[in-house]
Amino acid sequence: MPERTQVGIVGAGPAGLILSHLLHLEGIDSVVLEVHTRKYIEERVRAGVLEQGTVELLTNMGIGDRLKREGLVHHGVQFRFRGQGHHIDFQSLVGRSITIYAQQEVVKDLVNARLASNGQIVFEAMDASVHDLTSKSPKIRYHKDGVEHELVCDFIAGCDGFHGVCRPSVPEGVLTIYDRTYPFAWLGILAQAPPSSEELIYSNHELGFALLSMRSPEISRLYIQCDPDEDIANWPDARIWEQLHLRFATRDGAWKLTEGPVIQKNIAEMRSFVADPMQYGRLFLAGDAAHIVPPTGAKGLNLAATDARVLARALADYYSSGSTDLMQRYSEICLRRCWKVQHFSWWMTSMLHRIPGESPFDRQRQLAELDYVTSSRAASTALAEHYTGLPFTF
Ligand code: FAD
Ligand code: DHB
């Protein structure tokens, strides 16, 4: 096992792997420590929407070939409410698009690229803990095959997701935490069924929110709003399909949802969370380790990618010229973008879900907002700008 590296990275999710590969392209050495197996992280079903900037980043990193071949480029989305669909045309509004490409495929491409460049990923690195964060040689200790190891680093990147060990290792009182949970969750399925629509459909229905997405011309990805403490056992496939039919139904009855065997099913909680600052001594937090957004804006993975991009550039500046300017501003730069994305994700979530206990006034206000967003060019332009990804600046 490696005992010394420039950047020790905890977590082989999108944030950790993108960071590791960007550092490699800058000639900087890193070691990624991942608690799970390679198979597990390559099969974990999560997000699916890549902003145009994320696609460009991956392409520029040299891992865009399969993404270009298999990714589904979308030039708009549909909002459905009061039984009617409303198309938002990203291309004509902001000249940009998004690509549907599953997160686990991004992870597979990144793992392949890292290993092909002799990158070091230690899978099943257990009990990771970080030490001496304010010294010049922070350390990561972990077990592999029952043997304890210590990795001495110049810097540590905490890319270990929301439930990781890095953020909780920052001493009490250093971080300000902003946290909001929502009184609903998403039940998601993957189904062996051709997508019933060419574009994503975000539906606001009396029975609750529903989202139609896809993974390929043969596989649909569908979500419905449910209670946060719902037991998945209460949702046999037939009940899920029944709700999906009802929540996507159009007034004219013309639209049809295609069913197919359900191959995966899970419930995800909804949360907004920010830790400020995203750094402590020589520890930098990136991605879900630092912030969580509710999935309605499809932003989690994209935000993880921009954090990695800023951190890689800051470290590259340090190793090439000794400059710590960008490193000192890492948190400020990332959080400025993060809060805009937090606002967008909260806004989409508030506009599209049925809020338990909402008043008739709140309900009408919500429908008026959807009406405005889908009929005003100014409002739909703002939505399109956010959805396809805000410009990336340092
Ligand atoms: P992660 O992808 O969480 O990666 C962190 C990595 O660190 C993992 O591989 C983990 O195994 C590893 N790790 C954790 N602890 C340790 C440790 N102690 N030691 C070593 N390794 C460790 N976003 C959307 O936009 N749309 C969605 O539909 C959507 N669905 C989601 C469903 C679920 C169940 C979850 C959890 C998230 C979902 N997200 C979704 C959010 C999106 O997937 C995340 O924002 C994205 O994965 C963030 O990437 P990351 O690299 O920061 O974190
Ligand atoms: C998907 C997930 C999202 O959170 C979203 O807003 C749109 C699509 C998806 O998994 O395809």
XYZ file of C-alpha atoms and ligand atoms in Angstrom:
458
model
C 0.000 0.000 0.000
C 1.236 3.547 -0.773
C 2.604 5.389 2.287
C 3.095 8.882 0.852
C 1.216 10.972 -1.706
C 0.672 14.610 -2.561
C -3.136 14.535 -2.278
C -4.953 11.859 -0.264
C -8.549 11.560 -1.438
C -11.214 9.896 0.711
C -14.074 8.566 -1.462
C -14.297 7.296 -5.054
C -17.527 9.050 -6.025
C -17.695 11.606 -8.825
C -15.964 14.304 -6.719
C -12.995 12.132 -5.666
C -12.462 10.472 -9.036
C -12.748 13.678 -11.085
C -10.349 15.397 -8.692
C -7.874 12.526 -8.874
C -7.899 12.468 -12.675
C -7.637 16.267 -13.023
C -4.651 16.206 -10.649
C -3.053 13.435 -12.697
C -3.436 15.580 -15.836
C -1.555 18.338 -13.960
C 1.204 15.914 -12.971
C 0.081 15.753 -9.322
C 0.078 12.446 -7.495
C -2.964 11.259 -5.528
C -4.303 8.140 -3.832
C -8.053 7.486 -3.610
C -9.346 5.463 -0.636
C -12.815 3.948 -1.098
C -14.667 1.948 1.539
C -16.715 -0.081 -0.963
C -15.735 -2.526 -3.726
C -15.249 -1.454 -7.327
C -18.330 -3.464 -8.330
C -20.468 -1.721 -5.717
C -19.590 1.836 -6.768
C -19.945 0.959 -10.456
C -23.476 -0.379 -9.939
C -24.884 2.150 -7.461
C -27.907 3.785 -9.119
C -28.122 7.539 -8.535
C -28.274 10.680 -10.659
C -28.587 10.893 -14.424
C -28.517 14.489 -15.657
C -25.218 16.083 -16.710
C -25.049 19.820 -17.293
C -23.383 20.891 -20.502
C -20.378 22.152 -18.504
C -19.972 18.732 -16.844
C -20.031 17.029 -20.251
C -17.399 19.492 -21.497
C -15.264 18.913 -18.400
C -15.341 15.104 -18.788
C -14.666 15.401 -22.520
C -11.688 17.712 -21.937
C -10.386 15.205 -19.378
C -10.317 12.598 -22.159
C -13.159 10.466 -20.848
C -15.944 11.665 -23.125
C -15.940 8.896 -25.773
C -18.586 6.572 -24.347
C -20.503 9.548 -22.962
C -20.672 10.988 -26.484
C -21.741 7.620 -27.943
C -24.273 6.555 -25.335
C -25.379 9.805 -23.653
C -28.786 11.131 -24.657
C -28.608 14.848 -25.486
C -31.762 16.748 -24.489
C -32.562 20.234 -25.712
C -35.452 20.854 -23.329
C -37.753 19.453 -20.626
C -41.486 19.327 -20.080
C -43.451 20.618 -17.092
C -46.863 19.029 -16.676
C -49.622 20.479 -14.473
C -53.414 20.756 -14.656
C -53.124 17.780 -17.016
C -51.225 19.700 -19.688
C -47.609 19.567 -20.843
C -45.482 22.698 -21.354
C -42.187 22.429 -23.191
C -39.203 24.508 -22.066
C -36.815 24.753 -24.976
C -33.285 25.151 -23.599
C -31.772 25.382 -27.041
C -33.796 28.382 -28.187
C -33.702 30.069 -24.753
C -30.025 29.735 -23.826
C -28.459 27.754 -26.680
C -27.436 24.956 -24.301
C -28.427 21.370 -23.566
C -28.111 18.606 -20.961
C -27.078 14.965 -21.375
C -28.693 11.943 -19.753
C -25.919 9.562 -18.738
C -26.117 7.547 -15.513
C -23.854 8.472 -12.613
C -22.549 4.890 -12.350
C -21.449 5.095 -15.987
C -19.507 8.289 -15.193
C -17.942 6.444 -12.250
C -17.029 3.445 -14.494
C -15.395 5.737 -17.072
C -13.438 7.552 -14.362
C -12.264 4.364 -12.641
C -11.120 2.970 -16.018
C -9.269 6.193 -16.818
C -7.568 6.283 -13.412
C -6.451 2.649 -13.568
C -5.301 2.993 -17.208
C -3.006 5.838 -16.075
C -1.649 3.749 -13.188
C -3.750 5.779 -10.786
C -4.054 4.370 -7.287
C -7.510 3.543 -5.937
C -7.605 1.437 -2.783
C -10.997 -0.287 -2.684
C -12.355 -1.664 0.587
C -10.238 0.765 2.601
C -11.945 0.362 5.983
C -12.167 2.609 9.071
C -10.589 5.637 7.366
C -9.732 8.488 9.732
C -7.953 11.800 9.091
C -5.289 13.317 11.379
C -2.980 16.338 11.863
C -5.144 18.459 9.565
C -3.496 21.749 10.508
C 0.045 20.386 10.123
C 2.058 20.288 6.873
C 1.725 16.495 6.755
C -1.874 15.487 7.345
C -2.445 11.734 7.488
C -5.119 9.209 6.636
C -5.227 5.949 8.574
C -7.255 2.985 7.357
C -7.371 -0.813 7.317
C -6.988 -2.956 4.241
C -7.443 -6.721 4.604
C -7.250 -6.290 8.365
C -3.864 -4.506 8.279
C -3.555 -0.876 9.450
C -2.000 1.632 7.024
C -1.035 5.273 7.255
C -0.940 7.538 4.214
C 1.052 10.751 4.700
C -0.150 13.571 2.432
C 0.446 17.236 1.617
C -3.314 17.773 1.444
C -6.453 15.721 2.062
C -9.615 15.962 -0.042
C -12.744 14.823 1.801
C -14.854 13.500 -1.082
C -16.592 10.896 1.055
C -20.195 11.982 0.616
C -22.733 13.153 3.159
C -22.199 10.282 5.631
C -18.403 10.291 5.354
C -15.784 10.776 8.078
C -14.011 13.926 6.864
C -16.582 16.604 7.688
C -17.156 15.246 11.230
C -13.355 15.368 11.770
C -13.377 19.167 11.670
C -13.324 20.412 15.295
C -16.586 21.518 16.844
C -17.404 25.191 16.254
C -15.375 25.625 13.043
C -18.191 24.897 10.588
C -21.491 26.704 10.295
C -24.134 24.210 9.195
C -27.209 25.180 7.179
C -29.706 22.334 7.068
C -33.266 21.806 5.863
C -35.169 18.569 5.473
C -38.347 18.239 3.432
C -41.575 16.533 4.511
C -41.495 14.197 1.499
C -39.146 11.777 -0.301
C -38.688 10.254 -3.765
C -39.442 6.658 -4.574
C -37.374 5.871 -7.684
C -37.569 2.907 -10.045
C -35.612 1.673 -13.032
C -37.898 -0.156 -15.446
C -37.201 -2.222 -18.522
C -39.537 -0.095 -20.599
C -38.860 2.287 -23.478
C -39.186 5.898 -22.197
C -42.729 7.152 -22.839
C -41.457 10.616 -23.753
C -38.451 11.936 -25.641
C -37.825 14.528 -22.960
C -37.934 14.518 -19.153
C -41.362 15.285 -17.671
C -41.658 17.045 -14.299
C -45.284 16.654 -13.220
C -47.055 18.564 -10.462
C -50.225 16.615 -9.679
C -52.862 16.690 -6.930
C -51.580 13.260 -5.798
C -47.987 14.458 -5.624
C -44.942 15.045 -7.808
C -43.802 12.579 -10.485
C -40.746 12.616 -12.775
C -40.161 10.692 -15.951
C -36.532 10.227 -16.933
C -34.588 7.541 -18.734
C -31.256 5.777 -19.019
C -31.367 4.438 -22.596
C -33.894 3.850 -25.391
C -34.865 0.651 -23.493
C -34.744 1.764 -19.829
C -36.985 4.276 -18.046
C -36.117 5.972 -14.752
C -39.216 7.150 -12.892
C -39.773 8.864 -9.555
C -42.815 9.646 -7.418
C -43.189 11.780 -4.325
C -43.909 9.713 -1.199
C -43.794 10.158 2.588
C -40.248 10.370 3.993
C -40.803 7.515 6.452
C -42.507 5.304 3.871
C -41.611 1.600 3.915
C -40.769 0.439 0.398
C -42.589 -2.826 1.186
C -45.820 -0.793 1.008
C -45.078 -0.014 -2.639
C -45.536 -3.132 -4.753
C -44.878 -2.499 -8.447
C -48.586 -2.380 -9.311
C -49.150 0.495 -6.849
C -46.198 2.442 -8.272
C -47.450 2.063 -11.858
C -50.967 3.049 -10.817
C -49.659 6.271 -9.259
C -47.433 6.989 -12.242
C -50.366 6.611 -14.661
C -52.491 8.960 -12.553
C -49.805 11.593 -11.992
C -48.761 11.835 -15.653
C -52.281 11.628 -17.135
C -53.153 14.408 -19.568
C -56.575 16.048 -19.680
C -57.233 14.798 -23.209
C -56.268 11.245 -22.152
C -54.013 10.955 -25.210
C -50.665 10.426 -23.425
C -49.706 6.836 -22.586
C -47.152 5.535 -20.096
C -45.379 2.334 -21.147
C -44.886 -0.197 -18.340
C -42.164 -2.822 -18.010
C -40.453 -5.024 -15.389
C -39.092 -3.011 -12.440
C -35.366 -3.801 -12.085
C -34.458 -1.482 -9.219
C -36.385 0.396 -6.538
C -35.320 2.775 -3.750
C -36.477 5.676 -1.572
C -34.261 8.777 -1.256
C -34.720 11.473 1.388
C -34.758 15.134 0.386
C -32.415 17.548 2.046
C -30.666 20.884 1.620
C -27.393 21.104 3.541
C -24.325 23.353 3.457
C -21.174 23.272 5.592
C -19.304 26.589 5.624
C -16.345 26.817 5.171
C -15.485 23.821 2.988
C -11.922 23.700 4.282
C -10.051 23.323 7.541
C -6.271 23.447 7.637
C -5.113 21.123 4.864
C -8.452 19.314 4.582
C -10.735 20.344 1.711
C -14.317 19.069 1.495
C -15.842 18.539 -1.967
C -19.217 17.366 -3.270
C -21.809 15.805 -0.966
C -19.297 15.825 1.914
C -19.825 19.603 2.002
C -23.336 20.112 0.632
C -26.523 18.304 -0.359
C -29.287 19.524 -2.632
C -32.745 17.992 -3.091
C -32.676 16.101 -6.414
C -35.420 18.099 -8.184
C -32.914 20.370 -9.932
C -30.653 17.420 -10.900
C -27.636 19.243 -9.484
C -25.837 17.018 -6.912
C -23.417 15.355 -9.279
C -22.798 18.540 -11.247
C -21.965 20.499 -8.115
C -19.551 17.755 -7.032
C -17.817 18.083 -10.420
C -17.365 21.872 -10.135
C -15.926 21.583 -6.600
C -13.386 19.072 -7.933
C -12.548 21.410 -10.777
C -11.892 24.378 -8.474
C -9.860 22.276 -6.035
C -7.738 20.726 -8.807
C -6.941 24.164 -10.178
C -6.091 25.518 -6.700
C -3.730 22.596 -6.039
C -2.194 22.903 -9.516
C -1.480 26.604 -8.836
C 0.141 25.677 -5.529
C 2.384 22.951 -6.972
C 3.379 24.950 -10.061
C 4.014 28.386 -8.523
C 3.633 28.070 -4.763
C 0.587 30.353 -4.920
C -1.983 29.699 -2.200
C -4.392 32.383 -3.396
C -6.915 30.057 -5.043
C -6.578 27.526 -2.257
C -7.493 30.153 0.316
C -10.485 31.173 -1.776
C -11.596 27.572 -2.511
C -14.490 27.639 -0.090
C -15.659 31.112 -1.067
C -15.626 30.255 -4.796
C -17.456 26.950 -4.341
C -20.001 28.287 -1.870
C -20.956 31.199 -4.090
C -21.973 28.729 -6.797
C -23.368 26.264 -4.265
C -25.843 28.774 -2.803
C -27.201 29.682 -6.247
C -27.672 25.983 -6.937
C -29.193 25.523 -3.474
C -31.700 28.234 -4.259
C -32.577 26.718 -7.645
C -32.976 23.210 -6.188
C -35.141 24.487 -3.309
C -37.236 26.534 -5.751
C -37.817 23.619 -8.146
C -38.652 21.389 -5.172
C -41.110 23.909 -3.696
C -42.776 24.537 -7.042
C -43.265 20.898 -8.009
C -44.199 18.945 -4.861
C -47.424 18.818 -2.891
C -46.488 20.269 0.478
C -48.225 18.458 3.380
C -50.510 20.905 5.160
C -50.368 23.515 2.389
C -53.267 25.975 2.304
C -55.537 26.448 -0.752
C -53.773 29.804 -1.195
C -50.344 28.085 -1.318
C -51.633 25.615 -3.880
C -52.954 28.338 -6.207
C -49.733 30.327 -5.798
C -47.749 27.211 -6.802
C -49.843 26.684 -9.936
C -49.536 30.384 -10.807
C -45.762 30.061 -10.529
C -45.747 27.082 -12.917
C -48.008 29.032 -15.256
C -45.608 31.976 -15.207
C -42.441 29.910 -15.610
C -43.843 28.061 -18.615
C -45.421 31.087 -20.335
C -42.958 33.934 -19.728
C -39.848 33.922 -21.874
C -37.930 35.795 -19.172
C -38.867 33.254 -16.468
C -38.254 30.178 -18.620
C -34.888 31.621 -19.689
C -33.831 31.836 -16.040
C -34.921 28.242 -15.503
C -33.092 27.070 -18.641
C -29.926 28.913 -17.601
C -29.918 27.199 -14.196
C -30.964 23.760 -15.438
C -28.310 23.541 -18.167
C -25.733 24.892 -15.694
C -24.579 28.339 -14.593
C -21.391 29.601 -16.230
C -18.278 28.369 -14.457
C -16.052 31.132 -13.086
C -13.279 31.334 -10.531
P -20.698 10.252 -3.424
O -21.151 9.902 -4.777
O -21.589 9.953 -2.280
O -19.300 9.536 -3.215
C -18.696 9.417 -1.959
C -17.848 8.166 -1.951
O -17.157 8.086 -0.718
C -18.670 6.897 -2.063
O -18.149 6.057 -3.065
C -18.587 6.281 -0.689
O -18.669 4.867 -0.722
C -17.234 6.770 -0.229
N -17.083 6.836 1.227
C -17.975 7.238 2.144
N -17.453 7.177 3.377
C -16.200 6.715 3.230
C -15.160 6.423 4.143
N -15.327 6.596 5.460
N -13.990 5.952 3.666
C -13.809 5.770 2.338
N -14.766 6.021 1.422
C -15.940 6.503 1.863
N -28.578 13.565 -7.535
C -29.286 13.910 -8.580
O -28.992 14.945 -9.175
N -30.344 13.117 -8.991
C -30.663 11.947 -8.358
O -31.585 11.247 -8.758
C -29.934 11.569 -7.249
N -30.217 10.437 -6.578
C -29.482 10.107 -5.471
C -29.801 8.955 -4.735
C -29.085 8.622 -3.587
C -29.451 7.375 -2.794
C -28.033 9.470 -3.153
C -27.251 9.133 -1.896
C -27.715 10.605 -3.902
C -28.434 10.948 -5.059
N -28.146 12.099 -5.801
C -28.871 12.429 -6.868
C -27.057 12.985 -5.476
C -25.791 12.663 -6.284
O -25.755 11.303 -6.582
C -24.638 13.117 -5.434
O -24.730 14.531 -5.315
C -23.271 12.730 -5.969
O -23.103 11.339 -5.867
C -22.174 13.451 -5.207
O -20.928 12.907 -5.506
P -19.789 12.808 -4.404
O -18.618 12.252 -5.095
O -19.685 14.092 -3.695
O -20.357 11.802 -3.312
C -32.939 12.338 -12.873
C -32.741 12.685 -11.561
C -33.117 13.936 -11.139
O -32.906 14.282 -9.866
C -33.703 14.842 -11.992
O -34.075 16.053 -11.527
C -33.884 14.500 -13.299
C -33.504 13.222 -13.744
C -32.526 10.986 -13.310
O -32.155 10.187 -12.454
O -32.578 10.701 -14.511
